[in-house]
Coordinates of C-alpha atoms in Angstrom, one line a residue:
Chain A
M1 CA 0.5 -0.1 -0.1
P2 CA 1.5 2.5 -1.0
V3 CA 1.7 5.1 -1.8
Q4 CA -2.0 5.8 -0.2
A5 CA -1.4 9.7 -0.5
R6 CA -3.1 11.8 2.5
A7 CA -6.6 11.0 2.2
Q8 CA -6.6 14.9 4.8
R9 CA -6.3 16.2 1.2
A10 CA -8.6 13.8 -0.6
A11 CA -11.6 14.2 1.7
S12 CA -12.3 17.3 1.1
F13 CA -16.2 18.0 -0.3
P14 CA -16.7 21.0 -2.4
G15 CA -19.9 21.9 -3.5
G16 CA -22.2 19.0 -2.8
L17 CA -21.8 15.8 -1.7
P18 CA -18.1 13.8 -2.1
G19 CA -17.4 11.8 -5.3
G20 CA -20.3 13.1 -6.6
L21 CA -21.9 10.4 -5.0
P22 CA -26.0 10.8 -4.4
G23 CA -27.4 11.6 -1.4
L24 CA -28.9 8.3 1.4
S25 CA -31.9 7.8 1.9
G26 CA -34.2 10.9 2.9
G27 CA -36.0 13.8 1.4
P28 CA -33.4 16.6 0.4
A29 CA -33.4 18.4 3.4
R30 CA -32.3 15.6 5.4
A31 CA -30.0 16.2 2.5
M32 CA -29.3 18.8 3.6
D33 CA -28.5 18.3 6.7
R34 CA -26.3 15.1 6.1
H35 CA -24.5 16.9 3.4
R36 CA -23.9 20.5 7.1
R37 CA -23.1 17.0 8.7
F38 CA -20.3 15.5 6.2
R39 CA -18.5 19.2 6.0
S40 CA -18.3 20.3 10.2
S41 CA -16.3 16.0 10.1
W42 CA -14.3 16.7 7.0
S43 CA -11.4 15.8 9.3
A44 CA -12.8 13.0 10.9
I45 CA -13.7 11.7 7.5
A46 CA -10.4 11.8 6.7
V47 CA -9.5 9.9 10.0
V48 CA -11.8 7.1 7.9
V49 CA -10.1 7.9 4.5
A50 CA -7.3 7.0 6.1
I51 CA -8.3 4.2 7.4
L52 CA -9.8 2.7 4.4
A53 CA -6.8 3.6 2.7
G54 CA -5.4 1.8 0.8
G55 CA -8.2 -0.7 1.0
S56 CA -7.2 -3.6 -1.3
A57 CA -4.3 -1.9 -1.9
T58 CA -1.3 -3.6 -1.8
A59 CA 0.2 -4.1 -5.1
H60 CA -0.4 -7.7 -4.4
A61 CA -2.9 -10.1 -6.4
Y62 CA -5.2 -12.5 -6.0
P63 CA -4.6 -15.2 -4.0
Q64 CA -7.7 -16.6 -5.7
F65 CA -5.9 -17.6 -9.2
Q66 CA -4.1 -20.1 -6.9
M67 CA -5.1 -23.9 -8.0
S68 CA -7.6 -21.9 -10.3
R69 CA -4.9 -20.5 -12.6
D70 CA -1.6 -22.0 -11.0
Q71 CA -0.3 -23.5 -8.6
T72 CA 2.1 -21.2 -7.4
C73 CA 2.0 -16.9 -6.7
T74 CA 5.9 -17.9 -8.8
G75 CA 3.5 -18.5 -11.6
C76 CA 2.4 -14.8 -12.1
H77 CA 4.9 -12.9 -10.0
L78 CA 8.4 -12.2 -9.6
S79 CA 8.3 -11.9 -5.6
P80 CA 8.6 -15.6 -4.0
A81 CA 5.6 -14.1 -2.0
G82 CA 3.6 -12.7 -4.9
G83 CA 2.5 -9.3 -5.2
G84 CA 4.1 -6.8 -7.2
L85 CA 4.6 -6.9 -10.7
L86 CA 3.5 -9.7 -12.9
N87 CA 5.6 -11.7 -15.2
E88 CA 4.6 -12.7 -18.9
N89 CA 2.8 -15.5 -17.3
G90 CA 1.2 -13.0 -14.9
L91 CA 0.5 -10.1 -17.9
A92 CA -1.1 -13.5 -20.5
T93 CA -3.2 -13.9 -18.0
A94 CA -3.8 -10.7 -17.1
E95 CA -5.5 -10.5 -20.7
T96 CA -6.6 -13.2 -20.7
I97 CA -8.7 -12.7 -17.8
S98 CA -9.7 -9.4 -18.5
Q99 CA -13.3 -7.5 -20.7
W100 CA -11.0 -6.3 -23.6
G101 CA -7.9 -7.6 -23.3
T102 CA -5.8 -4.8 -24.6
A103 CA -1.3 -5.2 -24.4
P104 CA -1.0 -6.1 -20.9
E105 CA 2.9 -4.5 -20.8
F106 CA 4.2 -1.3 -19.0
F107 CA 2.2 1.5 -21.0
Y108 CA 1.0 -1.3 -23.4
G109 CA 4.0 -1.9 -24.5
K110 CA 4.5 1.6 -26.0
L111 CA 7.8 2.6 -24.0
P112 CA 10.3 -0.6 -24.0
T113 CA 12.5 -1.4 -21.4
P114 CA 15.6 -3.5 -21.6
G115 CA 15.3 -7.6 -20.6
W116 CA 16.9 -6.4 -17.7
L117 CA 14.8 -4.6 -16.8
V118 CA 10.5 -4.4 -15.7
L119 CA 8.8 -1.4 -14.5
G120 CA 5.9 -1.3 -13.2
G121 CA 2.8 0.8 -11.6
D122 CA -0.7 0.8 -9.2
L123 CA -3.0 3.9 -8.6
R124 CA -6.4 3.2 -7.4
G125 CA -9.2 5.2 -5.9
A126 CA -12.1 4.8 -4.0
S127 CA -15.3 6.8 -3.3
G128 CA -18.5 4.8 -1.0
Y129 CA -20.4 4.9 2.1
V130 CA -19.3 4.1 5.7
Q131 CA -21.0 3.8 8.5
S132 CA -19.1 3.6 12.6
P133 CA -21.5 3.6 13.4
E134 CA -21.6 7.4 11.6
K135 CA -22.3 7.4 8.3
I136 CA -19.9 8.9 6.3
L137 CA -19.5 9.7 2.8
A138 CA -15.7 9.8 1.2
S139 CA -14.2 10.1 -1.7
F140 CA -9.8 8.8 -1.6
P141 CA -7.3 8.4 -3.5
M142 CA -5.2 4.9 -2.3
Q143 CA -2.2 4.3 -3.5
I144 CA -0.1 5.2 -6.0
E145 CA 3.2 3.9 -6.2
A146 CA 5.5 2.5 -9.2
Y147 CA 8.1 -0.6 -9.4
G148 CA 11.4 -1.2 -10.9
H149 CA 13.4 -5.0 -11.7
A150 CA 16.5 -4.8 -12.5
T151 CA 18.4 -8.3 -13.2
L152 CA 21.7 -7.9 -12.6
G153 CA 23.6 -11.6 -12.9
A154 CA 24.2 -14.8 -11.3
G155 CA 21.3 -15.3 -10.3
F156 CA 20.9 -12.2 -8.2
S157 CA 18.4 -8.9 -9.3
L158 CA 17.1 -6.0 -7.4
S159 CA 13.3 -4.6 -6.7
A160 CA 11.9 -1.5 -5.3
D161 CA 9.1 1.3 -4.9
L162 CA 8.5 4.1 -4.5
G163 CA 5.0 5.8 -2.9
L164 CA 3.7 8.8 -1.7
R165 CA 2.7 8.0 1.7
S166 CA 1.1 10.1 4.5
S167 CA 3.8 12.4 5.7
E168 CA 5.1 12.5 9.6
V169 CA 3.8 15.6 11.8
G170 CA 6.6 18.3 11.6
K171 CA 8.6 16.8 9.3
E172 CA 6.4 16.6 5.8
S173 CA 8.4 17.9 3.2
T174 CA 11.1 15.4 3.4
T175 CA 8.6 12.4 4.4
F176 CA 5.4 12.7 1.5
A177 CA 7.3 9.6 -0.4
W178 CA 8.6 6.0 0.2
S179 CA 9.7 3.3 -0.7
R180 CA 7.6 1.0 1.0
E181 CA 10.0 -2.9 -0.1
H182 CA 13.4 -3.1 -1.5
Y183 CA 15.7 -6.0 -1.7
V184 CA 18.3 -8.1 -3.2
M185 CA 17.4 -10.9 -4.2
W186 CA 19.1 -14.5 -5.7
Q187 CA 17.4 -16.8 -7.1
Q188 CA 18.8 -20.6 -7.6
K189 CA 17.3 -20.9 -11.5
P190 CA 16.9 -17.3 -12.9
G191 CA 14.0 -17.4 -15.3
E192 CA 11.9 -20.4 -13.7
T193 CA 9.2 -20.4 -11.2
G194 CA 10.8 -22.3 -8.5
G195 CA 13.6 -23.3 -5.9
F196 CA 15.4 -21.6 -3.5
Y197 CA 14.8 -17.7 -3.3
V198 CA 16.9 -15.2 -0.7
R199 CA 15.8 -11.9 -0.3
V200 CA 17.1 -9.7 2.2
G201 CA 15.6 -5.4 1.8
R202 CA 12.5 -4.3 3.1
F203 CA 9.7 -6.0 2.6
M204 CA 6.4 -7.8 4.1
P205 CA 7.1 -11.1 5.9
V206 CA 5.6 -13.8 4.6
F207 CA 3.1 -15.2 6.3
G208 CA -0.7 -16.3 6.0
Q209 CA -2.4 -16.8 2.6
R210 CA -1.3 -12.7 1.5
F211 CA -4.4 -11.4 0.9
A212 CA -5.0 -8.8 -1.0
E213 CA -7.0 -7.1 1.4
H214 CA -5.2 -5.6 4.3
P215 CA -9.2 -4.9 6.5
V216 CA -9.4 -8.9 6.3
Y217 CA -9.2 -9.7 9.5
T218 CA -6.0 -12.5 9.4
R219 CA -4.1 -9.8 8.1
K220 CA -5.2 -6.1 9.9
W221 CA -4.7 -8.2 13.8
G222 CA -3.0 -11.1 11.8
G223 CA 0.6 -10.2 12.0
T224 CA 0.3 -7.9 8.5
P225 CA -1.4 -5.6 8.9
L226 CA -1.2 -2.5 6.2
Y227 CA 2.5 -0.8 6.5
A228 CA 3.7 -3.4 8.7
E229 CA 7.2 -3.8 6.3
T230 CA 10.8 -4.6 7.6
Y231 CA 14.0 -5.2 7.2
G232 CA 14.6 -8.6 7.3
L233 CA 16.2 -11.5 5.6
A234 CA 13.9 -14.6 3.5
V235 CA 15.0 -17.5 2.2
E236 CA 12.1 -19.6 0.7
Y237 CA 11.4 -22.2 -1.7
V238 CA 9.2 -22.4 -4.1
D239 CA 8.1 -25.8 -5.6
P240 CA 4.5 -27.2 -8.0
K241 CA 4.2 -29.6 -5.0
F242 CA 5.1 -27.2 -2.1
E243 CA 6.6 -24.2 -1.0
L244 CA 8.4 -23.0 2.2
H245 CA 9.3 -19.4 3.6
A246 CA 10.8 -18.1 5.9
T247 CA 12.1 -14.6 7.8
G248 CA 13.8 -12.7 9.9
F249 CA 13.3 -9.2 11.3
I250 CA 13.9 -6.1 12.6
K251 CA 11.6 -3.3 12.7
D252 CA 12.3 -0.5 10.5
P253 CA 15.2 1.8 12.0
L254 CA 13.6 4.7 10.7
I255 CA 10.6 5.2 10.3
D256 CA 8.4 4.2 12.9
T257 CA 5.6 1.5 11.5
P258 CA 2.9 -0.7 12.5
E259 CA 5.3 -3.2 13.8
H260 CA 7.9 -1.9 16.8
S261 CA 8.8 -5.4 16.9
N262 CA 11.1 -8.0 15.7
G263 CA 10.3 -11.5 15.3
T264 CA 10.4 -14.7 12.9
A265 CA 8.0 -15.8 10.8
A266 CA 7.1 -19.3 9.0
I267 CA 5.3 -20.7 6.4
G268 CA 5.0 -23.8 4.7
E269 CA 2.1 -25.4 2.0
V270 CA 2.0 -28.1 0.4
R271 CA -0.5 -28.9 -2.9
V272 CA -1.2 -32.0 -1.9
N273 CA -3.4 -32.5 -5.6
Q274 CA -4.6 -29.6 -7.6
T275 CA -6.9 -28.9 -6.7
F276 CA -6.0 -28.8 -2.5
S277 CA -3.6 -27.4 -0.5
V278 CA -2.9 -26.9 3.1
G279 CA -0.4 -25.6 5.1
A280 CA 1.3 -24.4 8.4
E281 CA 2.3 -21.4 9.7
G282 CA 3.9 -19.7 13.0
M283 CA 5.1 -15.7 13.6
Y284 CA 7.0 -14.5 17.2
T285 CA 7.5 -11.0 18.1
Q286 CA 9.3 -8.3 20.7
S287 CA 8.6 -5.0 21.3
T288 CA 9.5 -3.7 24.4
D289 CA 6.5 -3.9 25.9
E290 CA 5.1 -7.7 24.9
K291 CA 6.0 -10.2 23.5
K292 CA 3.3 -12.8 20.4
Y293 CA 3.3 -16.2 19.7
R294 CA 1.5 -16.9 16.4
A295 CA 0.1 -20.3 15.8
G296 CA -2.2 -21.1 12.3
L297 CA -3.2 -23.6 9.4
I298 CA -3.4 -22.5 5.8
S299 CA -5.3 -24.4 3.5
K300 CA -7.1 -24.2 -0.3
L301 CA -10.5 -26.1 -1.9
Y302 CA -10.7 -25.8 -5.3
L303 CA -14.1 -27.0 -6.3
P304 CA -13.9 -27.3 -10.6
G305 CA -18.0 -28.5 -10.2
P306 CA -18.6 -24.5 -9.2
E307 CA -15.3 -23.2 -10.0
T308 CA -15.6 -22.0 -6.5
L309 CA -12.4 -21.4 -4.8
L310 CA -12.2 -22.3 -0.9
S311 CA -9.4 -20.2 1.0
F312 CA -9.1 -20.7 4.7
E313 CA -6.7 -18.7 7.6
G314 CA -7.1 -19.8 11.5
Q315 CA -5.4 -18.4 14.1
F316 CA -4.7 -19.0 18.1
M317 CA -2.0 -15.8 19.2
N318 CA -1.2 -15.4 22.2
Q319 CA 0.3 -12.0 23.2
V320 CA 2.2 -11.6 26.6
I321 CA 2.0 -7.8 28.0
N322 CA 4.6 -6.0 30.6
P323 CA 4.2 -6.9 33.4
R324 CA 1.3 -8.9 33.0
G325 CA -1.6 -10.3 31.3
A326 CA -1.6 -13.0 28.5
P327 CA -5.0 -13.0 26.6
I328 CA -5.4 -16.2 23.9
Q329 CA -6.6 -14.5 21.0
I330 CA -8.1 -16.3 17.7
I331 CA -8.4 -15.4 14.0
T332 CA -10.1 -16.8 11.2
Y333 CA -10.9 -15.9 7.5
L334 CA -12.9 -17.9 4.8
M335 CA -13.3 -16.9 1.8
A336 CA -15.0 -18.3 -2.1
S337 CA -13.7 -17.0 -5.0
R338 CA -15.8 -17.4 -8.6
P339 CA -15.0 -16.5 -11.8
F340 CA -17.4 -15.5 -14.0
S341 CA -18.8 -14.3 -17.2
S342 CA -15.1 -14.4 -18.7
A343 CA -14.5 -11.5 -16.9
F344 CA -15.6 -10.9 -13.2
L345 CA -14.0 -12.4 -10.3
L346 CA -16.7 -12.5 -7.1
D347 CA -15.0 -13.0 -3.2
V348 CA -17.5 -13.4 0.2
G349 CA -15.6 -13.7 2.7
L350 CA -16.0 -15.0 7.0
G351 CA -14.3 -13.2 9.2
Y352 CA -14.3 -13.9 13.2
F353 CA -11.6 -12.1 15.3
N354 CA -11.8 -13.0 19.3
E355 CA -10.3 -10.0 20.3
N356 CA -9.7 -13.2 24.3
V357 CA -11.3 -16.0 24.2
R358 CA -11.3 -16.1 28.3
I359 CA -13.8 -12.8 28.5
T360 CA -17.5 -13.0 26.6
E361 CA -18.4 -10.9 24.0
L362 CA -15.0 -10.2 22.7
H363 CA -15.2 -10.9 19.4
R364 CA -16.2 -10.1 16.4
E365 CA -17.3 -11.6 13.0
A366 CA -17.5 -9.5 9.6
V367 CA -19.0 -10.5 6.5
D368 CA -17.1 -9.2 3.1
L369 CA -17.9 -9.0 -0.2
N370 CA -16.0 -8.2 -3.8
L371 CA -16.9 -7.8 -7.0
H372 CA -13.6 -7.6 -9.5
W373 CA -14.6 -6.2 -13.1
F374 CA -11.4 -6.7 -15.0
A375 CA -12.1 -4.1 -17.6
T376 CA -9.0 -4.8 -19.3
S377 CA -5.4 -6.1 -18.9
H378 CA -4.6 -2.7 -16.3
I379 CA -8.6 -1.2 -15.8
E380 CA -10.1 -2.4 -12.5
A381 CA -12.9 -1.7 -11.0
I382 CA -14.2 -3.2 -8.0
F383 CA -17.1 -2.8 -5.5
T384 CA -15.7 -3.7 -2.3
G385 CA -18.6 -3.9 1.0
R386 CA -18.4 -4.5 4.1
F387 CA -20.6 -5.5 7.6
E388 CA -19.3 -6.0 10.7
M389 CA -20.9 -6.9 14.2
L390 CA -19.1 -6.7 17.9
A391 CA -20.6 -10.4 19.6
F392 CA -23.1 -11.0 16.2
G393 CA -24.9 -7.9 17.4
A394 CA -24.6 -8.2 21.3
A395 CA -21.8 -5.8 22.7
G396 CA -22.0 -2.6 20.2
P397 CA -22.9 -1.1 17.6
N398 CA -22.7 -3.0 13.7
A399 CA -20.0 -0.9 11.7
G400 CA -19.6 -1.1 7.4
Y401 CA -18.9 -0.5 4.3
A402 CA -19.4 0.1 0.7
L403 CA -16.7 1.4 -1.6
A404 CA -15.9 0.8 -4.8
Q405 CA -12.7 1.4 -6.0
L406 CA -11.1 1.8 -9.8
H407 CA -7.8 0.3 -10.6
Y408 CA -5.2 1.3 -12.8
R409 CA -1.6 -0.8 -13.8
L410 CA 0.6 0.8 -15.3
Chain B
M1 CA -10.4 -37.4 15.5
Y2 CA -10.5 -33.6 14.7
R3 CA -14.3 -33.0 15.7
F4 CA -13.5 -34.1 19.0
V5 CA -10.7 -31.8 19.9
L6 CA -12.6 -28.8 18.2
G7 CA -15.1 -29.9 20.2
A8 CA -13.1 -29.5 23.5
A9 CA -11.4 -26.9 22.5
I10 CA -14.9 -24.5 22.3
A11 CA -16.0 -26.3 25.3
W12 CA -12.6 -25.3 27.7
M13 CA -12.8 -22.1 25.9
G14 CA -16.4 -21.8 26.6
C15 CA -16.2 -23.3 30.5
N16 CA -12.9 -21.1 31.2
Q17 CA -14.9 -17.9 29.6
T18 CA -15.8 -14.7 32.5
D19 CA -16.8 -11.9 32.5
N20 CA -14.5 -9.3 32.6
N21 CA -11.4 -9.7 35.0
R22 CA -8.4 -8.9 32.4
P23 CA -5.7 -5.9 34.0
A24 CA -6.8 -2.6 34.2
T25 CA -3.4 -1.3 33.4
L26 CA -1.9 0.7 31.1
P27 CA 0.4 -1.5 30.0
Y28 CA -3.1 -4.5 29.1
I29 CA -4.7 -1.6 27.7
T30 CA -2.7 0.1 25.2
E31 CA -1.0 -3.4 24.2
A32 CA -4.5 -5.6 24.7
I33 CA -7.1 -2.0 23.0
L34 CA -5.7 0.5 22.1
Q35 CA -2.1 0.1 19.8
P36 CA -4.7 -2.7 17.5
S37 CA -7.1 -0.7 16.8
C38 CA -6.3 3.3 17.5
G39 CA -2.2 3.1 16.7
Q40 CA -1.9 2.0 13.9
Y41 CA 0.1 3.5 10.8
D42 CA -3.0 6.6 9.4
C43 CA -4.6 7.4 13.0
H44 CA -2.5 7.4 16.9
S45 CA 0.7 5.6 15.9
S46 CA 4.1 7.6 16.7
F47 CA 4.6 8.8 13.7
R48 CA 1.2 10.0 12.3
R49 CA 0.0 11.4 15.9
E50 CA -3.4 12.0 14.4
K51 CA -4.5 14.8 17.0
G52 CA -1.4 15.1 18.5
Y53 CA -2.2 11.0 20.2
A54 CA -0.4 8.1 19.4
F55 CA -1.2 5.1 21.0
D56 CA 0.5 2.2 19.3
T57 CA 3.4 2.0 22.2
V58 CA 2.5 2.2 26.3
A59 CA 5.1 5.2 26.2
A60 CA 3.4 6.4 23.7
A61 CA -0.3 5.8 25.0
R62 CA 1.2 7.4 27.8
A63 CA 2.7 10.7 27.2
S64 CA -0.4 11.2 25.2
L65 CA -2.7 10.6 28.3
L66 CA -1.0 12.9 29.8
Q67 CA -2.8 15.6 28.1
P68 CA -5.3 18.0 28.9
G69 CA -8.2 15.8 29.1
L70 CA -7.9 12.9 28.3
V71 CA -8.2 10.9 31.9
N72 CA -9.9 12.8 33.9
L73 CA -9.5 11.8 37.7
S74 CA -11.5 13.7 39.6
P75 CA -14.8 11.7 41.4
G76 CA -17.6 11.1 39.6
E77 CA -15.9 12.6 36.6
E78 CA -14.1 10.0 34.6
Q79 CA -17.3 8.6 32.0
N80 CA -15.7 12.9 31.5
S81 CA -12.9 11.7 30.0
L82 CA -11.8 11.8 26.5
L83 CA -10.6 9.2 26.1
Y84 CA -14.1 7.6 27.0
R85 CA -16.4 9.8 25.6
V86 CA -13.9 9.5 22.5
L87 CA -15.1 5.9 21.9
T88 CA -19.1 5.7 23.5
R89 CA -20.4 8.9 21.4
N90 CA -22.0 8.1 18.3
Y91 CA -20.9 11.4 16.3
R92 CA -17.9 11.0 15.2
R93 CA -17.4 7.7 17.1
M94 CA -13.6 6.1 18.2
P95 CA -11.7 3.8 16.1
Y96 CA -13.8 5.1 12.1
D97 CA -13.5 2.2 10.5
S98 CA -14.6 -0.7 13.4
P99 CA -16.1 0.1 17.1
L100 CA -14.3 -1.4 19.8
P101 CA -16.2 -4.1 22.0
D102 CA -18.8 -2.7 25.6
K103 CA -15.9 -4.4 27.1
D104 CA -13.6 -2.9 26.2
I105 CA -14.8 0.4 27.1
A106 CA -15.8 -0.7 30.5
L107 CA -12.2 -1.9 31.3
I108 CA -11.0 1.6 30.3
L109 CA -13.4 2.9 31.9
Q110 CA -12.5 0.8 35.5
W111 CA -8.9 1.9 34.5
I112 CA -9.4 5.3 35.2
Q113 CA -12.1 5.0 38.3
D114 CA -9.5 2.9 39.9
G115 CA -7.2 6.3 39.2
A116 CA -5.5 5.6 36.2
Q117 CA -3.2 2.8 38.1
G118 CA 1.2 3.4 35.5
L119 CA -1.3 6.6 33.7
N120 CA 2.3 9.3 35.9
E121 CA 5.3 6.6 35.7
P122 CA 8.0 6.9 33.8

């Protein structure tokens, strides 16, 4: 997520409701009242936007394509963990699944790059309705980010991205841009999609199903929240039958990120056959205030009949807080994904997060719905919605959002 | 077998659940409640410091909560603490993306009513 330009600048509503959206249900007077209220609370909206910005804003592609399209992330991506720049097969897939095709290369192939250099980028914006429980309309940019991957020879390569971000308070002029990821990678079999990989630099520790949508519970509370990239060393092995990823990492020494801990993460996945995979994961993090132990299971099951992929992740997390307190959490997410009409993908997700299993009514549930339309090789429109309850409505107000998102891949 | 394990786990969790006996301490409230829900990167992180508050570490939370109005320790006035009010009001309620459970809010209020232990420690 990259660059998310900030919402404070984006969420203003000159002369009307934000984003040109029509008012919510209700008469004109009610709409005007709502309008005044919106204007008076623009800063509040900015915060909402800041939270939601990047909604799916990683350049991660979709793990939903695994099994149905390819067995591994490296089938379509340059990174062994998926996300970011596409390889030739990934570009071909982007063209194949889209409504109107178009040349999938960087800038439609009109800006040719030398063979050792791959360039790309992502632009995203969204507009929609948020209830938390206050009802808000908002429009905001999510991601402005460019990527580069340079092959250095002897199996080595350099990957880096650059984008806009929220600036640090008091240092706005120097902190409005950053490189979320930059690392050197060694690949045992250059040009192929398997074998050993070693990465050193700044990237997200490899963990979980790596869904693109960061509000997914197993990302938000599951060890890989938005902007939680750290500096680390990853040793990875990818094979059509199985893959292993082990990462050791330290918190960013230069800027504060959501990850204040040093730690290790490991995940292994076995593809039992062409339609079923299962894996295990673990993560340990330690900061001055706490330790976290995570253990979990991941699985994917592709149902050829209904052409539906089921993706599951479940985690136990034991958080040891100094000087006392050790909540045990459960974080799970189940997503069913089905492509249809050649250019659409529908996801329905169910999330469950229990903040402390020893205490009643500290759990929350969410139902997510994402509808992707791949208009061209570069343009994607997404409707994303969520309805969330606290202890099935017994422990506080419900919340949710419904956003229309536009994504342009350079 | 898996059904037995699953059933046992659910039974264990159900049998051991209590009402709300968690430690009402600043480290616990910060790390278990405020940091995951409020201290996200774009909000009350040490980097972003929305409204001048950060809740992503105990030290940052302590510094923020010492600002005037956040915690009101006057007897009978605890519910007027800004920290409590922003979590419970309907207008501009925090966190904006996902409200806190009632029991988390109750624990925070209890911490204030108990004298906000740990707030003035270095």
